[in-house]
Amino acid sequence: MSANKASLQTTVSDAVELDVARIRQDFPILQQELNGHRLAYLDSAASAQRPAAVIDAISQYYEHDHANVHRGVHTLSHRATDAYEGAREKVREFINAESIREIVFTRGTTEAINLVANALGEQLQAGDEVILTQLEHHSNIVPWQMLAERRGIELKVIPINSAGELVLDGLDDLFSDRTRLLTVSHVSNALGTINPVGELVAAARKRGVLTLLDGAQAIPHTAIDVRQLDCDFYAFSGHKMCGPTGIGVLYAREAVLAELPPWQGGGDMILTVSFSGTTYNELPYRFEAGTPNIAGAVGLGAAVDYLSAIGMARIAAHEHQLLEYATDRITGISGLQLVGTATHKTSVLSFNVDDIHPHDLGTILDHQGVAIRTGHHCAMPVMEHFGIAGTARASLALYNDRDDIDQLIDAIHRAVEMFR
Amino acid sequence: MNAQPTELQDLYRNTVLEHSRTPRNFGRIDDADRQAEGHNPLCGDKLTVYLKIPGDHIDTVHFEGVGCAICMASASLMTEVVAGQSIDAARNTSESVLGTFADPDRDAENLPGQVPALAGVRSYPSRIKCATLPWKTLIQALSGESLIATTE
């Protein structure tokens, strides 16, 4: 019965295709020429662009509603608080969290992971173990290495195969009675691999191990339901999902968050302060010390509204189609090697062409209006696995179309000609 | 803000492409008198400069490593320029080249040998480090310190 319902939803969402031409009009930054060419922005995995609705929401907030939150009795403070807390509610609904008590605003995914590493880290003992993967962004490696140095915990790494997929054969052996956390990216930033997080979370929960999913690269591309994912923590950034930079979210299951000590001290995270003792605020405020990024939250709320109005299922379907088109075209270029060929992928094409260095490729493409990322993508262990210094990475978002892909392909051909 | 020239050929001149394809004096010197390693952590460019200095003058300069076309060409052109120079002269040459790479207003034609071919890099702020790495590494090698040069 539920299967029927799911397939019905898919059919409906596929039937109403995304009107990309109209969506492109929503993004002021895309309406420009770059180096004398139409701009083909293919670097959304690094940072997506913002629709006018997000930019306007931020301006509107600063022009009409700004004051500090949770403090004043005056009208503007009420409005600012309503705007900030309204954004929290939008985020809660977007990821289907049970309560706003589970939504902590942070600077981004990196800070969200650091929050867990610090707060949960306080409760870990030397010899406790954290499982992560070779596919992780540095932001889901370094905080755990720092914790390992500080508290003597051990890190266990799930390896990857030649397609850039996690190898789960030895997973059972990675767990021990000292395993406290499994932390894994939902989607790889460097390769686009969608990890089998359902299986991983289930394996961890069976053993009473907490789970953290780095959702930075998943949240712009697919509907996220934290209750269905069943994870304890889910971290993501505003700027990858058409929201502002400097704002992100840590979702944390309330029962888990309630047991964690605060990690930063200051205003807003307390109820009372005296030199004989301080009492901490309730969730989630206990984890939001200091005046928060109010305008950032407002902008994130507007981004959530924007994406929700379009529908994440339609966005996913559009990007999937475009990825297939792009993969088909790009693999037709002789001398081009795709890096990361997982069966389940989001809209990332990581590649090298002949022996052209990715940075030369990036410069030549930029000259033709094509913006891509080049280098190690903050995932050096992934590059090490493939024995390369870096890749060129084209990443897609809802506003990309076939013209962007065609422009990319033409530009790569130009680079190949130059270096022949 | 956007100081890029309209012509890509200003950056990838034929001399640059040719030297990057077929770098001169490429390879390790096992009995080098001095050597230094350079690393650009942002893009992963990595090279080692080897020097044979039998007396006051540099007899042979070699390099090996991996990097983009700009980095490889810059290293290759460098080995041609400083071979035969005294240690002081090579250091002065390097400082002068680095100064010219850093300042678009300096006359690039005063650069030694075929190094002016690299002057286009000055219009690409994100790529200047690729061109400077070999020269910074050479200075490190000349100083006789076994530290790793980096562009950061």
Coordinates of C-alpha atoms in Angstrom, one line a residue, chain A residues 34-35 357 359-368 374-376 380 389-390 414 417-420, chain B residues 2 4-9 11-12 17 20-21 41-45 67-70 124 127 130:
Chain A
L34 CA 31.7 36.0 -17.6
N35 CA 34.8 36.6 -19.7
H357 CA 46.5 19.5 -14.6
H359 CA 44.1 23.9 -12.4
D360 CA 45.0 24.5 -16.0
L361 CA 41.7 23.0 -17.0
G362 CA 39.9 25.2 -14.5
T363 CA 41.6 28.4 -15.8
I364 CA 40.8 27.5 -19.5
L365 CA 37.2 26.6 -18.6
D366 CA 36.8 29.9 -16.7
H367 CA 37.9 31.7 -19.8
Q368 CA 34.9 30.3 -21.5
T374 CA 39.6 22.0 -9.2
G375 CA 41.9 20.4 -6.7
H376 CA 41.5 17.9 -3.9
M380 CA 42.7 14.4 0.3
A389 CA 46.6 15.1 -6.7
G390 CA 43.1 16.3 -7.6
R414 CA 39.2 23.6 -26.3
E417 CA 43.2 21.2 -28.3
M418 CA 45.4 23.7 -26.5
F419 CA 47.4 21.0 -24.7
R420 CA 47.6 18.6 -27.6
Chain B
N2 CA 38.5 40.8 -12.8
Q4 CA 41.9 38.6 -16.7
P5 CA 43.1 39.3 -20.2
T6 CA 40.8 38.4 -23.0
E7 CA 43.3 36.1 -24.6
L8 CA 44.1 32.8 -23.0
Q9 CA 47.2 32.7 -25.0
L11 CA 48.9 32.8 -20.1
Y12 CA 49.5 29.7 -22.1
L17 CA 53.2 25.0 -23.2
S20 CA 55.5 22.1 -19.6
R21 CA 55.3 19.3 -22.1
P41 CA 49.2 22.9 -0.3
L42 CA 46.2 24.5 -2.1
C43 CA 46.7 22.8 -5.4
G44 CA 49.1 20.0 -4.6
D45 CA 51.9 21.2 -6.7
G67 CA 52.3 20.4 -10.9
C68 CA 50.3 22.3 -13.4
A69 CA 51.6 23.6 -16.7
I70 CA 52.5 27.0 -15.2
Y124 CA 45.6 35.4 -12.7
R127 CA 47.7 31.1 -10.4
C130 CA 52.0 28.1 -9.4

